[in-house]
Amino acid sequence: MGQERLDKLLASTGYWSRREVKELVRQGRVLADGTPVRRPEDKYDPDAVRLTVDGQEVDCAPFVYLMLHKPSGLLSATEDRRQRTVLDLLPEHLRRRGLFPVGRLDKDTEGLLLLTDDGPLGHALLSPKNHVDKVYFARVDGVLDRSDVEALAEGMALSDGLRCLPAGLEILEDGHSGLVTLREGKYHQVKRMLAARGKPVLYLKRLSMGPLRLDPALALGEWRPLTREEMDALRMER
Ligand code: URA
């Protein structure tokens, strides 16, 4: 990345407005590589400079990538006038960055959700061309059997007109639950496919998306930044 104005870099973190950065600089509270910044318009290479405010290091990465363990009851949307969205789980400075969920989970679906402000990466992961596999744990009302595995593997044509790509189904030991692998993400797709098999979904959770696996250390509603390894793996999907 090239050089960027300091006020733009610091404001992009979401912690301060440009006007607030100006004031911080005037008060001598911003250091670049240990030296007080003189003017907010001075330029720095965000990959090379070490910026601190009041002695605290500031991460000026151009984009943010978060793994969220979505709980049931929240919308996978950036805003809604009446209902809470997954962004309500994040602190203010991250909410101000314009993060969006990469692909939607239904309000009552739990599990892995990637949030980012990197539009091109988000769109690449969602593009039907890229066929990023998503794995869901589904518990159904009924008992899953071989004929369900075969129907999903063939690619189901639903009575409401939805034509699905071939999908995977691995039946788990209890027979009431399974792992469904989708290569696409149509509205309510897992629920619609299994309902069409006469086995409505009672509980649904996304476990993975491409190379990203839901971190078992994240409780419902918790999130963390992606690791460098996760980022590298995601970029390979493009
Ligand atoms: N399929 C569904 O039916 N719901 C989801 O939330 C995701 C996939």
PDB file of C-alpha atoms in Angstrom, residues 102-218:
ATOM      1  CA  VAL A 102     -20.618 -12.162   3.775  1.00  0.00           C
ATOM      2  CA  GLY A 103     -23.719 -14.174   2.954  1.00  0.00           C
ATOM      3  CA  ARG A 104     -26.809 -14.319   5.092  1.00  0.00           C
ATOM      4  CA  LEU A 105     -27.905 -16.703   7.779  1.00  0.00           C
ATOM      5  CA  ASP A 106     -31.589 -16.797   8.706  1.00  0.00           C
ATOM      6  CA  LYS A 107     -32.615 -15.081  11.904  1.00  0.00           C
ATOM      7  CA  ASP A 108     -32.968 -18.450  13.673  1.00  0.00           C
ATOM      8  CA  THR A 109     -29.758 -19.952  12.196  1.00  0.00           C
ATOM      9  CA  GLU A 110     -26.602 -19.994  14.287  1.00  0.00           C
ATOM     10  CA  GLY A 111     -22.987 -20.350  13.357  1.00  0.00           C
ATOM     11  CA  LEU A 112     -20.143 -18.993  11.314  1.00  0.00           C
ATOM     12  CA  LEU A 113     -20.536 -15.549   9.831  1.00  0.00           C
ATOM     13  CA  LEU A 114     -17.719 -13.596   8.234  1.00  0.00           C
ATOM     14  CA  LEU A 115     -17.926  -9.825   8.601  1.00  0.00           C
ATOM     15  CA  THR A 116     -15.715  -7.506   6.593  1.00  0.00           C
ATOM     16  CA  ASP A 117     -15.486  -4.112   4.935  1.00  0.00           C
ATOM     17  CA  ASP A 118     -13.480  -5.588   2.040  1.00  0.00           C
ATOM     18  CA  GLY A 119     -16.138  -5.422  -0.690  1.00  0.00           C
ATOM     19  CA  PRO A 120     -14.154  -7.182  -3.450  1.00  0.00           C
ATOM     20  CA  LEU A 121     -13.254 -10.133  -1.195  1.00  0.00           C
ATOM     21  CA  GLY A 122     -16.828 -10.410   0.116  1.00  0.00           C
ATOM     22  CA  HIS A 123     -18.258 -10.402  -3.390  1.00  0.00           C
ATOM     23  CA  ALA A 124     -15.707 -12.930  -4.643  1.00  0.00           C
ATOM     24  CA  LEU A 125     -16.665 -15.322  -1.853  1.00  0.00           C
ATOM     25  CA  LEU A 126     -20.358 -14.952  -2.670  1.00  0.00           C
ATOM     26  CA  SER A 127     -19.964 -15.199  -6.429  1.00  0.00           C
ATOM     27  CA  PRO A 128     -21.685 -18.333  -7.786  1.00  0.00           C
ATOM     28  CA  LYS A 129     -18.656 -18.730 -10.084  1.00  0.00           C
ATOM     29  CA  ASN A 130     -16.411 -19.428  -7.122  1.00  0.00           C
ATOM     30  CA  HIS A 131     -18.554 -22.198  -5.594  1.00  0.00           C
ATOM     31  CA  VAL A 132     -17.344 -21.740  -2.032  1.00  0.00           C
ATOM     32  CA  ASP A 133     -18.557 -24.758  -0.031  1.00  0.00           C
ATOM     33  CA  LYS A 134     -20.634 -24.077   3.063  1.00  0.00           C
ATOM     34  CA  VAL A 135     -21.216 -26.839   5.612  1.00  0.00           C
ATOM     35  CA  TYR A 136     -24.266 -26.786   7.891  1.00  0.00           C
ATOM     36  CA  PHE A 137     -25.231 -28.962  10.820  1.00  0.00           C
ATOM     37  CA  ALA A 138     -28.980 -29.607  10.530  1.00  0.00           C
ATOM     38  CA  ARG A 139     -31.301 -31.390  12.948  1.00  0.00           C
ATOM     39  CA  VAL A 140     -34.586 -32.422  11.378  1.00  0.00           C
ATOM     40  CA  ASP A 141     -37.996 -33.619  12.381  1.00  0.00           C
ATOM     41  CA  GLY A 142     -37.751 -37.156  11.003  1.00  0.00           C
ATOM     42  CA  VAL A 143     -35.061 -39.673  10.184  1.00  0.00           C
ATOM     43  CA  LEU A 144     -32.600 -39.014   7.360  1.00  0.00           C
ATOM     44  CA  ASP A 145     -31.847 -41.905   5.015  1.00  0.00           C
ATOM     45  CA  ARG A 146     -30.045 -42.924   1.856  1.00  0.00           C
ATOM     46  CA  SER A 147     -32.791 -41.552  -0.401  1.00  0.00           C
ATOM     47  CA  ASP A 148     -32.218 -38.072   1.062  1.00  0.00           C
ATOM     48  CA  VAL A 149     -28.483 -38.337   0.388  1.00  0.00           C
ATOM     49  CA  GLU A 150     -29.211 -39.335  -3.207  1.00  0.00           C
ATOM     50  CA  ALA A 151     -31.833 -36.628  -3.779  1.00  0.00           C
ATOM     51  CA  LEU A 152     -29.492 -33.889  -2.560  1.00  0.00           C
ATOM     52  CA  ALA A 153     -26.559 -35.323  -4.538  1.00  0.00           C
ATOM     53  CA  GLU A 154     -28.614 -35.243  -7.748  1.00  0.00           C
ATOM     54  CA  GLY A 155     -29.536 -31.594  -7.343  1.00  0.00           C
ATOM     55  CA  MET A 156     -33.100 -31.036  -6.218  1.00  0.00           C
ATOM     56  CA  ALA A 157     -35.776 -29.240  -8.218  1.00  0.00           C
ATOM     57  CA  LEU A 158     -38.193 -27.835  -5.630  1.00  0.00           C
ATOM     58  CA  SER A 159     -41.915 -27.406  -6.232  1.00  0.00           C
ATOM     59  CA  ASP A 160     -41.515 -23.645  -5.696  1.00  0.00           C
ATOM     60  CA  GLY A 161     -39.268 -23.569  -8.774  1.00  0.00           C
ATOM     61  CA  LEU A 162     -35.891 -23.536  -7.033  1.00  0.00           C
ATOM     62  CA  ARG A 163     -33.341 -25.583  -8.953  1.00  0.00           C
ATOM     63  CA  CYS A 164     -30.499 -26.576  -6.612  1.00  0.00           C
ATOM     64  CA  LEU A 165     -26.970 -27.570  -7.485  1.00  0.00           C
ATOM     65  CA  PRO A 166     -25.899 -31.011  -6.229  1.00  0.00           C
ATOM     66  CA  ALA A 167     -25.399 -30.873  -2.457  1.00  0.00           C
ATOM     67  CA  GLY A 168     -23.760 -33.176   0.063  1.00  0.00           C
ATOM     68  CA  LEU A 169     -25.499 -34.869   2.989  1.00  0.00           C
ATOM     69  CA  GLU A 170     -23.674 -36.892   5.611  1.00  0.00           C
ATOM     70  CA  ILE A 171     -26.088 -38.514   8.040  1.00  0.00           C
ATOM     71  CA  LEU A 172     -24.921 -38.419  11.652  1.00  0.00           C
ATOM     72  CA  GLU A 173     -25.256 -41.281  14.097  1.00  0.00           C
ATOM     73  CA  ASP A 174     -28.579 -40.293  15.663  1.00  0.00           C
ATOM     74  CA  GLY A 175     -30.230 -40.292  12.214  1.00  0.00           C
ATOM     75  CA  HIS A 176     -32.064 -37.033  13.029  1.00  0.00           C
ATOM     76  CA  SER A 177     -29.149 -34.817  12.104  1.00  0.00           C
ATOM     77  CA  GLY A 178     -26.683 -34.432   9.285  1.00  0.00           C
ATOM     78  CA  LEU A 179     -24.025 -32.284   7.679  1.00  0.00           C
ATOM     79  CA  VAL A 180     -25.260 -30.544   4.559  1.00  0.00           C
ATOM     80  CA  THR A 181     -22.718 -29.112   2.113  1.00  0.00           C
ATOM     81  CA  LEU A 182     -23.923 -26.405  -0.265  1.00  0.00           C
ATOM     82  CA  ARG A 183     -21.999 -24.856  -3.142  1.00  0.00           C
ATOM     83  CA  GLU A 184     -24.444 -21.951  -3.384  1.00  0.00           C
ATOM     84  CA  GLY A 185     -26.543 -19.914  -0.999  1.00  0.00           C
ATOM     85  CA  LYS A 186     -30.157 -19.522  -2.073  1.00  0.00           C
ATOM     86  CA  TYR A 187     -32.750 -18.155   0.311  1.00  0.00           C
ATOM     87  CA  HIS A 188     -33.611 -20.698   3.076  1.00  0.00           C
ATOM     88  CA  GLN A 189     -31.928 -23.321   0.929  1.00  0.00           C
ATOM     89  CA  VAL A 190     -31.150 -26.023   3.489  1.00  0.00           C
ATOM     90  CA  LYS A 191     -34.575 -25.645   5.072  1.00  0.00           C
ATOM     91  CA  ARG A 192     -36.340 -25.765   1.708  1.00  0.00           C
ATOM     92  CA  MET A 193     -34.434 -28.813   0.487  1.00  0.00           C
ATOM     93  CA  LEU A 194     -35.007 -30.826   3.647  1.00  0.00           C
ATOM     94  CA  ALA A 195     -38.633 -29.693   3.961  1.00  0.00           C
ATOM     95  CA  ALA A 196     -39.125 -30.959   0.391  1.00  0.00           C
ATOM     96  CA  ARG A 197     -37.849 -34.341   1.627  1.00  0.00           C
ATOM     97  CA  GLY A 198     -40.574 -34.250   4.303  1.00  0.00           C
ATOM     98  CA  LYS A 199     -37.998 -33.608   7.063  1.00  0.00           C
ATOM     99  CA  PRO A 200     -38.309 -30.015   8.219  1.00  0.00           C
ATOM    100  CA  VAL A 201     -35.287 -28.447   9.864  1.00  0.00           C
ATOM    101  CA  LEU A 202     -35.600 -27.902  13.622  1.00  0.00           C
ATOM    102  CA  TYR A 203     -32.137 -26.448  14.181  1.00  0.00           C
ATOM    103  CA  LEU A 204     -29.484 -25.146  11.783  1.00  0.00           C
ATOM    104  CA  LYS A 205     -25.917 -24.048  12.318  1.00  0.00           C
ATOM    105  CA  ARG A 206     -23.223 -23.117   9.784  1.00  0.00           C
ATOM    106  CA  LEU A 207     -19.935 -24.817  10.636  1.00  0.00           C
ATOM    107  CA  SER A 208     -17.707 -23.701   7.795  1.00  0.00           C
ATOM    108  CA  MET A 209     -17.408 -21.561   4.719  1.00  0.00           C
ATOM    109  CA  GLY A 210     -14.621 -22.448   2.283  1.00  0.00           C
ATOM    110  CA  PRO A 211     -11.465 -22.785   4.364  1.00  0.00           C
ATOM    111  CA  LEU A 212     -12.960 -21.006   7.405  1.00  0.00           C
ATOM    112  CA  ARG A 213     -14.100 -23.230  10.295  1.00  0.00           C
ATOM    113  CA  LEU A 214     -16.168 -21.900  13.154  1.00  0.00           C
ATOM    114  CA  ASP A 215     -13.724 -21.524  16.059  1.00  0.00           C
ATOM    115  CA  PRO A 216     -14.972 -23.776  18.911  1.00  0.00           C
ATOM    116  CA  ALA A 217     -13.507 -21.284  21.394  1.00  0.00           C
ATOM    117  CA  LEU A 218     -16.078 -18.655  20.310  1.00  0.00           C
TER     118      LEU A 218
END
